[in-house]
XYZ file of C-alpha atoms in Angstrom:
563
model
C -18.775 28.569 -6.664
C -16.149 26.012 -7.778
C -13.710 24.959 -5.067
C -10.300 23.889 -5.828
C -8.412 21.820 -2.789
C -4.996 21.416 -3.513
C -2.884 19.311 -1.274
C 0.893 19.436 -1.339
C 3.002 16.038 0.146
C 5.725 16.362 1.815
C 7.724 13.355 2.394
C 11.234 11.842 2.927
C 12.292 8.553 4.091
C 14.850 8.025 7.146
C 18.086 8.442 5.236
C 20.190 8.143 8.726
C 22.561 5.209 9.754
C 20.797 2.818 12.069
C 23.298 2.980 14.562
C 25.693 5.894 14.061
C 22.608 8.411 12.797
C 24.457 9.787 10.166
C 22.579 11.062 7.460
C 24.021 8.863 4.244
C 22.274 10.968 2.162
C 21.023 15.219 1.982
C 17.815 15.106 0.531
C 15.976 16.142 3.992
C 18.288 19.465 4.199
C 18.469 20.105 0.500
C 14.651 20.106 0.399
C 14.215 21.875 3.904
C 16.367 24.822 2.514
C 14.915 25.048 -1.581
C 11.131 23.140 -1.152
C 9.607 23.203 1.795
C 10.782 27.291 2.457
C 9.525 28.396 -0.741
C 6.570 26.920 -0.400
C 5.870 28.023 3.191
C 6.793 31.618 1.892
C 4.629 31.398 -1.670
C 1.729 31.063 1.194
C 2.863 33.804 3.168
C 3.285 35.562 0.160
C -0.776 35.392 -0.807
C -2.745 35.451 2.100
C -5.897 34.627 -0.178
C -4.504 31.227 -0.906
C -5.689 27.997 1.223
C -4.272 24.367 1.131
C -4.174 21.476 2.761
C 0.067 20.591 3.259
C 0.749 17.183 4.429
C 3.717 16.325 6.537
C 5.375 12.305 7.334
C 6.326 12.449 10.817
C 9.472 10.482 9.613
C 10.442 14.172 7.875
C 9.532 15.712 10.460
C 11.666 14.220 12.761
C 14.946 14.347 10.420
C 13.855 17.893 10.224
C 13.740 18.477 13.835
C 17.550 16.132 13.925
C 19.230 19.095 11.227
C 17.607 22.005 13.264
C 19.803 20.136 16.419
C 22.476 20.189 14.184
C 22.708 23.067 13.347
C 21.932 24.385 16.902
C 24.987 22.139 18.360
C 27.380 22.380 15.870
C 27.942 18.524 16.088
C 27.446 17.533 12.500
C 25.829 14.654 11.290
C 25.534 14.918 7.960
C 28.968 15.104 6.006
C 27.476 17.528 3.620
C 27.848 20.260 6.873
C 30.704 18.938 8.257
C 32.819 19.687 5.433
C 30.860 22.917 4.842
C 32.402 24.091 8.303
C 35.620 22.499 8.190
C 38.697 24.984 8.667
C 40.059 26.620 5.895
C 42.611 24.044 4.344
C 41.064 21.219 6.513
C 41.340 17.995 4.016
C 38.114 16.275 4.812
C 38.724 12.315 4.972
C 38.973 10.149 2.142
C 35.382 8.929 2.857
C 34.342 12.386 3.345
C 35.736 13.236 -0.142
C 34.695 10.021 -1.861
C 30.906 10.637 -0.464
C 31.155 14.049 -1.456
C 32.285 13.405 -5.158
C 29.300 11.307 -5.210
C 26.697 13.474 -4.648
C 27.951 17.183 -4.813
C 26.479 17.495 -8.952
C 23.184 15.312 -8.087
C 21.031 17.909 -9.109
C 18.906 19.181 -12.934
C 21.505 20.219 -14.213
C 19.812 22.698 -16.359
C 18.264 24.967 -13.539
C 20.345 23.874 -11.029
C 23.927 23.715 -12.548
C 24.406 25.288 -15.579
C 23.003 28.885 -14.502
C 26.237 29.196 -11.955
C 29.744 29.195 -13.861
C 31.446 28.541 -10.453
C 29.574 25.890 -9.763
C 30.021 24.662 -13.479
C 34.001 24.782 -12.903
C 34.100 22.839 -10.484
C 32.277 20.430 -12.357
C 34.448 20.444 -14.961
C 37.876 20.449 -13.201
C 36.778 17.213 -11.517
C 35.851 15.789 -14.784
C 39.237 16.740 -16.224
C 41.247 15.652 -13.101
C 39.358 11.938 -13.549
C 40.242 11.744 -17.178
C 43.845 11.847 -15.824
C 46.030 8.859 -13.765
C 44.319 6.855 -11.271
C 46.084 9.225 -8.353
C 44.848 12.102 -10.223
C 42.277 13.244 -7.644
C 44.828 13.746 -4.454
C 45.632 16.800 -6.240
C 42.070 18.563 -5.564
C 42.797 20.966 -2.620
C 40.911 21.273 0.691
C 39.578 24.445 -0.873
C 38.369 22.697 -3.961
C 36.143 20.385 -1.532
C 34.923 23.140 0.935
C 33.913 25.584 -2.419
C 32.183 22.017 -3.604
C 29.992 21.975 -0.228
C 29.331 25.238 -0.006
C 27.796 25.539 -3.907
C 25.841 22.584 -3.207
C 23.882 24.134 -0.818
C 23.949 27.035 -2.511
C 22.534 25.500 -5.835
C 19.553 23.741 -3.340
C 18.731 27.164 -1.473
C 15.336 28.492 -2.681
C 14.580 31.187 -4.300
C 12.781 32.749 -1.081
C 16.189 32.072 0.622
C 18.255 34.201 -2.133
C 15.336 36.551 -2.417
C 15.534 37.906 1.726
C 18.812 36.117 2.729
C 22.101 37.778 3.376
C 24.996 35.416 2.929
C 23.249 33.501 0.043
C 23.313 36.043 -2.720
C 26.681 37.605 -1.454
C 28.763 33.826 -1.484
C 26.863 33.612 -5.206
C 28.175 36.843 -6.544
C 31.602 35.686 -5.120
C 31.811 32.710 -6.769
C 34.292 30.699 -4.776
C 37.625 30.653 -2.136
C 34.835 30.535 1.012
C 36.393 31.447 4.006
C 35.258 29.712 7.035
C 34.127 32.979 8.689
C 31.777 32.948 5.023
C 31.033 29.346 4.755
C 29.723 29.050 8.661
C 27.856 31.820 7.782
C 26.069 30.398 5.621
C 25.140 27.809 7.777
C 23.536 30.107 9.763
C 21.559 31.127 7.625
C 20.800 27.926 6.181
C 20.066 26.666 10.143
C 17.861 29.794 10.682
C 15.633 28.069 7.791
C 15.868 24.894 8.821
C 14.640 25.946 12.498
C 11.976 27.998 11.544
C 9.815 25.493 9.318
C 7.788 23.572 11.511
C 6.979 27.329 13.297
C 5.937 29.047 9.683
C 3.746 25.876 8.875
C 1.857 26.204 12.087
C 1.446 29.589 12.202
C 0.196 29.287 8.917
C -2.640 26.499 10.585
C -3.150 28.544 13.085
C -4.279 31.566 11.595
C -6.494 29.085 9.537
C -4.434 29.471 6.217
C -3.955 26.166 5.432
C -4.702 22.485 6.909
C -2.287 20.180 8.165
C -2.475 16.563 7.572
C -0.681 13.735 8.149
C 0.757 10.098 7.270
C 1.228 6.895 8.701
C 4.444 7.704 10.632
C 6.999 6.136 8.659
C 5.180 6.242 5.403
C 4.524 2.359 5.054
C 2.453 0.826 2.623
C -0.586 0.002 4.988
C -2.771 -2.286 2.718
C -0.058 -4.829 2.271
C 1.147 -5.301 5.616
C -2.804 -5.871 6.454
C -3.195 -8.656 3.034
C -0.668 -9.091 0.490
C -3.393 -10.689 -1.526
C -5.293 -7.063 -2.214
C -2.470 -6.587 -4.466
C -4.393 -8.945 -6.776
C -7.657 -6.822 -6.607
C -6.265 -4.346 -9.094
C -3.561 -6.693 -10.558
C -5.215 -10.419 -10.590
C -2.179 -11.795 -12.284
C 0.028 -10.145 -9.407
C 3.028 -12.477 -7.765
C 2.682 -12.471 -4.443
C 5.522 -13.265 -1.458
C 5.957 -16.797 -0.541
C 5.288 -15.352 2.962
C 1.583 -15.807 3.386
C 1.226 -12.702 5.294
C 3.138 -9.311 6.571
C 2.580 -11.113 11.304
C 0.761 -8.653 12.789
C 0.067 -6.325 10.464
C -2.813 -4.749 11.762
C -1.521 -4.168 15.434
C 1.474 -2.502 13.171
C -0.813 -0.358 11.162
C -2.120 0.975 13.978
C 0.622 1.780 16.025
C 2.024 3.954 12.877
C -1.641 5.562 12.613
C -1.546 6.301 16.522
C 2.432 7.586 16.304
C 1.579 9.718 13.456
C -1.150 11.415 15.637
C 1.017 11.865 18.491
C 3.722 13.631 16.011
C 1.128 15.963 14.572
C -0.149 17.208 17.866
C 3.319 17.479 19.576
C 4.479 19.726 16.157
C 0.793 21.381 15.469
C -0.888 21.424 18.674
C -4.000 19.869 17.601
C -4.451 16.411 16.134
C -4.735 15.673 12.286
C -8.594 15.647 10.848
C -7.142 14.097 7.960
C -4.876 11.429 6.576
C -2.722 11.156 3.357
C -1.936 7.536 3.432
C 1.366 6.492 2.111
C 1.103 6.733 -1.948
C -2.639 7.159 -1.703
C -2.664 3.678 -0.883
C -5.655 2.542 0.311
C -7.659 -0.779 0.487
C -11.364 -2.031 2.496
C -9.634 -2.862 5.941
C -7.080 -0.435 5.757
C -10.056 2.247 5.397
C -11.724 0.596 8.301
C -8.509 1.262 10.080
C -8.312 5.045 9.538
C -12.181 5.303 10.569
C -11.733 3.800 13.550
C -8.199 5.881 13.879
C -11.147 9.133 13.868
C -9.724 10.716 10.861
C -12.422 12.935 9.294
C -10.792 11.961 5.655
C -8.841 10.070 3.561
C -7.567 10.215 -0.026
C -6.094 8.917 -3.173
C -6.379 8.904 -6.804
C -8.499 8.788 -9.783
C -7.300 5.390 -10.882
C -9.065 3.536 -7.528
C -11.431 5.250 -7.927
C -11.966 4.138 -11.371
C -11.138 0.560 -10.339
C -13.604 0.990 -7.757
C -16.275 2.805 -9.286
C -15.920 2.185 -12.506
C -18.050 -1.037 -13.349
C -20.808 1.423 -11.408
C -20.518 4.629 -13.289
C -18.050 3.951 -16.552
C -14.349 4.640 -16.506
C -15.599 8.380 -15.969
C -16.116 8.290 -11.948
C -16.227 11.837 -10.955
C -13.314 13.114 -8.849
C -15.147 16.551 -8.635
C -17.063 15.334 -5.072
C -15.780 13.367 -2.607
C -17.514 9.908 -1.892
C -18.531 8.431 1.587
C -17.363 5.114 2.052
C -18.883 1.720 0.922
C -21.644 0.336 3.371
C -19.986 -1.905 5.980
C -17.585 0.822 6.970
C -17.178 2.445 10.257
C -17.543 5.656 10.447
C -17.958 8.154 8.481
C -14.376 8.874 6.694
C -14.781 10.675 3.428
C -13.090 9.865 0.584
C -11.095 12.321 -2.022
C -9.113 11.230 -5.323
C -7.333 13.848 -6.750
C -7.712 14.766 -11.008
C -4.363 13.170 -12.521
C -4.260 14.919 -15.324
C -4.285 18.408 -13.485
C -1.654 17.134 -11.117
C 0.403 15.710 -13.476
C 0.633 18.881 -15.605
C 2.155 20.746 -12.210
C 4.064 17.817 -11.461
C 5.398 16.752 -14.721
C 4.987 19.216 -17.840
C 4.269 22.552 -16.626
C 8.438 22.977 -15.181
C 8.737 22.658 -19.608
C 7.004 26.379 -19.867
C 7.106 29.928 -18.731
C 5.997 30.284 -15.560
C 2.899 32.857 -16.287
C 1.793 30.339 -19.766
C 2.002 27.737 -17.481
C -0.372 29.450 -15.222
C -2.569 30.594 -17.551
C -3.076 27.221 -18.965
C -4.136 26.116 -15.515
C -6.792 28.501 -14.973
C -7.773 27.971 -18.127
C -8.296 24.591 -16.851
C -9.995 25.141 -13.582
C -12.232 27.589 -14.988
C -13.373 24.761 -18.245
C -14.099 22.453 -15.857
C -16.172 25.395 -13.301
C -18.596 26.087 -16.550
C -19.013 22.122 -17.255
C -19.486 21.440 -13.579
C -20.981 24.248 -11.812
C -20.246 23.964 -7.997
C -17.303 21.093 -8.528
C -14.466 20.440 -6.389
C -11.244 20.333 -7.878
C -8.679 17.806 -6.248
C -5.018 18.640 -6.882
C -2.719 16.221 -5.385
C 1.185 16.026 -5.664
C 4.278 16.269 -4.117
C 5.194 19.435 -3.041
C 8.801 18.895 -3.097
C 10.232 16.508 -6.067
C 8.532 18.592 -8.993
C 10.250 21.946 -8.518
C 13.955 21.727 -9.656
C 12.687 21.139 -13.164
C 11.287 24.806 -13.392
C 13.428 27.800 -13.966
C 13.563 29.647 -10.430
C 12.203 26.354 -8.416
C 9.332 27.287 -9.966
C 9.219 31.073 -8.354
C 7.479 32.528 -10.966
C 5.147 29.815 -11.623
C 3.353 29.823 -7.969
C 3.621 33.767 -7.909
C 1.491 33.906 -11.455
C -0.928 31.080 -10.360
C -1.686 32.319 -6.359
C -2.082 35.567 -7.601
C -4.664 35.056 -10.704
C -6.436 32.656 -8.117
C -6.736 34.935 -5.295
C -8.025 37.525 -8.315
C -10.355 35.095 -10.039
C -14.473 35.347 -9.052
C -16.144 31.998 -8.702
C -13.367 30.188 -7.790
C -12.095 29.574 -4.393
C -9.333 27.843 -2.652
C -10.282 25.634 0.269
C -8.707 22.736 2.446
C -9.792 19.227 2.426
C -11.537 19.681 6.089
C -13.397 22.555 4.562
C -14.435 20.499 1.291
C -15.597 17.868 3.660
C -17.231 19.440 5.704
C -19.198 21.675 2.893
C -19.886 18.551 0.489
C -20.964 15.604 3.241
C -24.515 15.533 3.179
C -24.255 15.357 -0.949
C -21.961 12.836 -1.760
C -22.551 9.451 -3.480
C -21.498 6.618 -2.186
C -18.474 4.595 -3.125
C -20.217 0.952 -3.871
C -16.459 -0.773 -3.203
C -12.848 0.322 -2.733
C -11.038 -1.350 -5.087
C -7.054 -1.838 -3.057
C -4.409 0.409 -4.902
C -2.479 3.738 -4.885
C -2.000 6.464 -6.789
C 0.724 4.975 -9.567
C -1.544 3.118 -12.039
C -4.094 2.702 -9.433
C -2.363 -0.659 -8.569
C 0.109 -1.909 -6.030
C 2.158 -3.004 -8.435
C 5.213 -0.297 -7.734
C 6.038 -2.187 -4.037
C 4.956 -6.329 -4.982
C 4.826 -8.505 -7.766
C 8.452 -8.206 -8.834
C 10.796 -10.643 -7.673
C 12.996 -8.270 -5.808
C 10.439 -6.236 -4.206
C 8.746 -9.983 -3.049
C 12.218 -11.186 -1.595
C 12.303 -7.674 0.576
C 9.163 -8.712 2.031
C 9.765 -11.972 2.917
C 13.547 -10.522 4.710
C 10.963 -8.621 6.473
C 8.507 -11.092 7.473
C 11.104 -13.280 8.342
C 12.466 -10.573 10.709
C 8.965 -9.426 11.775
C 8.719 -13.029 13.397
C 12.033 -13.538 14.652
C 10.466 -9.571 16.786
C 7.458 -11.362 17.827
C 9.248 -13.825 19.346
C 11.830 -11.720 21.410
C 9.617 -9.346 22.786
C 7.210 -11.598 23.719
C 9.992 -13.613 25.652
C 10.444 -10.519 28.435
C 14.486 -10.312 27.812
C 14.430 -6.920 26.935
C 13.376 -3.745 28.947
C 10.992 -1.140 27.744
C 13.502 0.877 26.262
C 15.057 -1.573 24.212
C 11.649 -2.842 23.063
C 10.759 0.880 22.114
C 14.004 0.816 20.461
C 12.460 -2.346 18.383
C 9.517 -1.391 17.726
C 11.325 2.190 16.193
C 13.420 0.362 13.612
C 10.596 -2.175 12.931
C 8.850 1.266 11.806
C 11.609 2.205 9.518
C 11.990 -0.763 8.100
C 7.938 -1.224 7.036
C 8.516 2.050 4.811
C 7.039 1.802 1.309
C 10.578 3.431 0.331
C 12.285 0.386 0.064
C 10.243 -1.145 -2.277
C 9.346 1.252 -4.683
C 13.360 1.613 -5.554
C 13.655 -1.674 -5.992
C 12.986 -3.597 -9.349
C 13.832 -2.944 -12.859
C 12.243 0.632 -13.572
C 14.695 2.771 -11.319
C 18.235 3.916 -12.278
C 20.631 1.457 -11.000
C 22.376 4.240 -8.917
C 19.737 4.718 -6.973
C 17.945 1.055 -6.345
C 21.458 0.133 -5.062
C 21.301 3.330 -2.740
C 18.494 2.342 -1.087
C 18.540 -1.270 -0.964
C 22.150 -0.869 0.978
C 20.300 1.088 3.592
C 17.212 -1.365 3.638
C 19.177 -3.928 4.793
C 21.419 -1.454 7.251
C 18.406 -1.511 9.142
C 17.673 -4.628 9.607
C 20.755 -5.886 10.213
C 20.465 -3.429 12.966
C 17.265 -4.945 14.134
C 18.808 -8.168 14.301
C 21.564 -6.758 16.370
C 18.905 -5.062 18.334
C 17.150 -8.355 19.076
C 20.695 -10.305 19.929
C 20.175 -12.517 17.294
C 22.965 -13.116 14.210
C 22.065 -11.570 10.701
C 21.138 -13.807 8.047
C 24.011 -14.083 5.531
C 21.379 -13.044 3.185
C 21.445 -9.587 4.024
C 25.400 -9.739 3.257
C 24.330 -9.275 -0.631
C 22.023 -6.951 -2.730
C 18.191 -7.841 -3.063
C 18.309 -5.612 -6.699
C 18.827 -7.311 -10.116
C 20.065 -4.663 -11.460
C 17.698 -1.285 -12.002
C 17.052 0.741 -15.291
C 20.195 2.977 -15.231
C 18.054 5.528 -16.694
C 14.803 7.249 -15.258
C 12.152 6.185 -13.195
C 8.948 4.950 -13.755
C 7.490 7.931 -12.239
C 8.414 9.633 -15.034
C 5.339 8.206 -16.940
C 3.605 6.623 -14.188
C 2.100 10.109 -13.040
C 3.028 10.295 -9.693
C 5.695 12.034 -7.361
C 9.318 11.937 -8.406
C 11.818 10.974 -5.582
C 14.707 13.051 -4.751
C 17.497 10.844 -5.980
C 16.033 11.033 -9.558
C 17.878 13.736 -9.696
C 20.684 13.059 -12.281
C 24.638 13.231 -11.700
């Protein structure tokens, strides 16, 4: 019997204002409504189907602030605010600017061009910009409200327009939304929103799928432990002048020990197993999660190549899963997931029909089941970034492939605790762990380049400048909670993957601004003035075209998504 585990990653960063909490950016909704739906409903779908789905508490918790949202009616994200604003409301001119901004971030082809209404409005702003420079105070209040409304319309799911009721009547309509039509699909959209983290558990529960987990704000674990491992993989590799990331253990585990705490708060049970933050993993970082009591761990082919390699060739096997090297504690087991199989759902499959694409991948699966009788097959990817590139979100494409593996003798689907738990007593043993993540099998994506190095020594430099203050006893526990929670959000890997010269400009500038939003507000936080440094952008500049994810074989982030 072959086994094939897939896991599916879901992650966003914090995309909310430090100290306001509004969301500066959609991509937790706009996922929440077209992603993470479908692919709770694709499971519901085929009952035959198990998976391991793995959730960031830092998602979870934005997902938890929209479900608020949309419980209160007290928007905080402008996107919905201007969705329910009275008919001929103008929003404000920040409203409208923000709005122009991201309202056509989106694949165009699957996302855009199938809707004329939504392609009109496209154009007309196009037009209007071509004209004088007071051109645009001539778009109505109705021309921004329609604009909102077909933005979440374009990022529903297909599960959404399949059983919804407002969805597929506002998309025959086409435009003028009333606010009777536009709150109601809000409603709808809220009913979604509320009723994730309920469908993924009941899916756990009734032993479906596995849930696992991440360090809680998704932060790149083995550097804040050694910024030298970065060399292990990458000897050449510049490092920060800071020598180290203070603390980094004590913060390693208090994101390990949070992201626990999430997961049984949300799932009722605690994690057995830990997606670190882009399969990043390194020797004390593993010794970390072992002591943590996290049954396993994974990452990708490339460490284990870089680990294994020199042992068993450049072919190590990512058909078993490996115990750790000797030395470690505990008794974590180790998965990397097959790049090329992932890659071909993440990256080239969304370029054919659905059922080919399908077929291709059992065709796949069952090569690699008559070469390796009894393997495990690790498929690792986002489950979010990937799908707006196929036709339908990739409806078809899931419906095809669940159903021809629920059909298909000698191959089952399992989760990771099952794979463990079946494949233990038989696995090799890794001789080392090699540091590195699952782009390249290197850290080079977060250190090395000279923006990326200056981020981390802003962040050192404010790490220490924490120390001190809470060690002084100013501050009450709550405002030392509140510390240690933007410390958190500032240690996510986010920050320094956009930054650098691989990313589109657009978005490195995005995300740098709201790097160093947060720790200004940390300095705020700790009484203490904001270097001037944080005044002016850490990025040299960025790509202006795509990212290096694009050939680096890993997951796409949302704001890849072009204008």
């Amino acid at each position: 019997m072959t086994d094939l585990a897939f896991l599916w990653h879901m992650h966003q960063p914090d995309y909310r204002h430090p100290d306001s909490g509004e969301f500066l950016l959609p991509w937790v909704l706009l996922h929440a409504t077209k992603d993470y739906a479908d692919m709770a409903a694709h499971l519901e779908r085929h009952p035959g189907i198990r998976c391991t789905v793995n959730f960031v508490p830092v998602l979870l918790d934005q997902i938890e602030d929209y479900a608020a949202q949309f419980a209160s009616g007290q928007w905080r994200d402008p996107l919905l605010r201007i969705a329910a604003a009275p008919d001929g409301e103008l929003p404000s001119e920040a409203e409208r600017a923000w709005l122009l901004d991201v309202a056509f971030r989106c694949y165009a082809p699957t996302m855009l061009e199938p809707f004329a209404p939504y392609r009109r409005l496209r154009d007309l702003l196009a037009f209007v910009r071509n004209q004088d420079g007071h051109s645009l105070d001539y778009l109505s209040a109705t021309y921004y409200t329609d604009l909102a409304a077909w933005y979440l319309l374009a990022w529903s799911g297909e599960s959404l327009r399949r059983s919804g009721r407002t969805i597929p009547q506002l998309m025959a309509k086409g435009g003028d939304f009333s606010v009777a039509e536009r709150r109601a699909l809000l409603a709808e959209l809220g009913e979604a929103v509320g009723g994730l983290i309920p469908r993924y558990r009941a899916l756990a529960e009734r032993g479906q799928i596995e849930l696992s987990c991440t360090p809680a704000n998704h932060p790149l674990a083995p550097l804040m432990l050694d910024f030298a491992v970065a060399r292990e993989a990458m000897p050449n590799c510049p490092l920060p002048a800071a020598p180290e990331y203070p603390g980094g253990r004590s913060r390693v585990a208090e994101h390990l020990a949070n992201a626990q705490a999430s997961h049984e708060r949300r799932f009722g049970r605690p994690a057995a197993g830990l997606w670190p933050a882009e399969g990043a993993l390194s020797t004390e970082f593993l010794k970390q999660i072992a002591e943590a009591g996290f049954q396993w761990t994974a990452s990708s082919h490339g460490v284990l190549r870089h680990s294994a390699g020199a042992v068993m060739g450049d072919s190590a096997q990512t058909t078993t899963p490996w115990l750790p090297p000797e030395g470690t504690p505990g008794d974590t087991l180790l998965f990397f997931r097959d790049e090329r199989l992932s890659d071909l759902i993440g990256f080239e499959y969304a370029k054919w029909h659905g059922r080919d694409a399908a077929q291709d991948f059992m065709g796949e699966i069952k090569a690699i089941s008559r070469r390796e009788p009894g393997a495990l097959i690790p498929v690792f990817l986002d489950g979010e970034n990937a799908w707006e590139y196929y036709p339908y979100n990739a409806w078809y494409f899931f419906s095809d492939l669940y159903a021809a593996l629920e059909q298909t003798p000698g191959i089952r689907t399992v989760t990771l605790a099952e794979a463990a738990a079946a494949r233990r007593e038989r696995s090799p043993r890794l001789p080392r762990l090699t540091a590195g993540s699952w782009v390249y099998g290197t850290l080079s994506t977060w250190i090395g380049h000279p923006d990326k190095n200056r981020a981390w020594e802003l962040l050192c430099e404010l790490k220490l400048c924490a120390d001190r203050a809470l060690d002084s006893g100013r501050f009450d526990a709550a405002v030392c909670a509140q510390v240690r929670h933007r410390l958190a959000v500032c240690e996510s890997s986010d920050w320094f993957w956009w930054l650098g010269d691989d990313n589109p400009a657009e978005s490195v500038a995005t995300f740098d601004r709201l790097f160093r939003h947060n720790l200004r507000s940390l300095y705020r936080l700790l009484e203490l003035p904001p270097p001037a440094a944080l005044d002016h952008p850490l990025s040299s500049g960025g790509s202006g075209g795509n990212s290096a994810a694009e050939s680096g074989g890993t997951m796409r982030r949302a704001t890849e998504s072009p204008s």
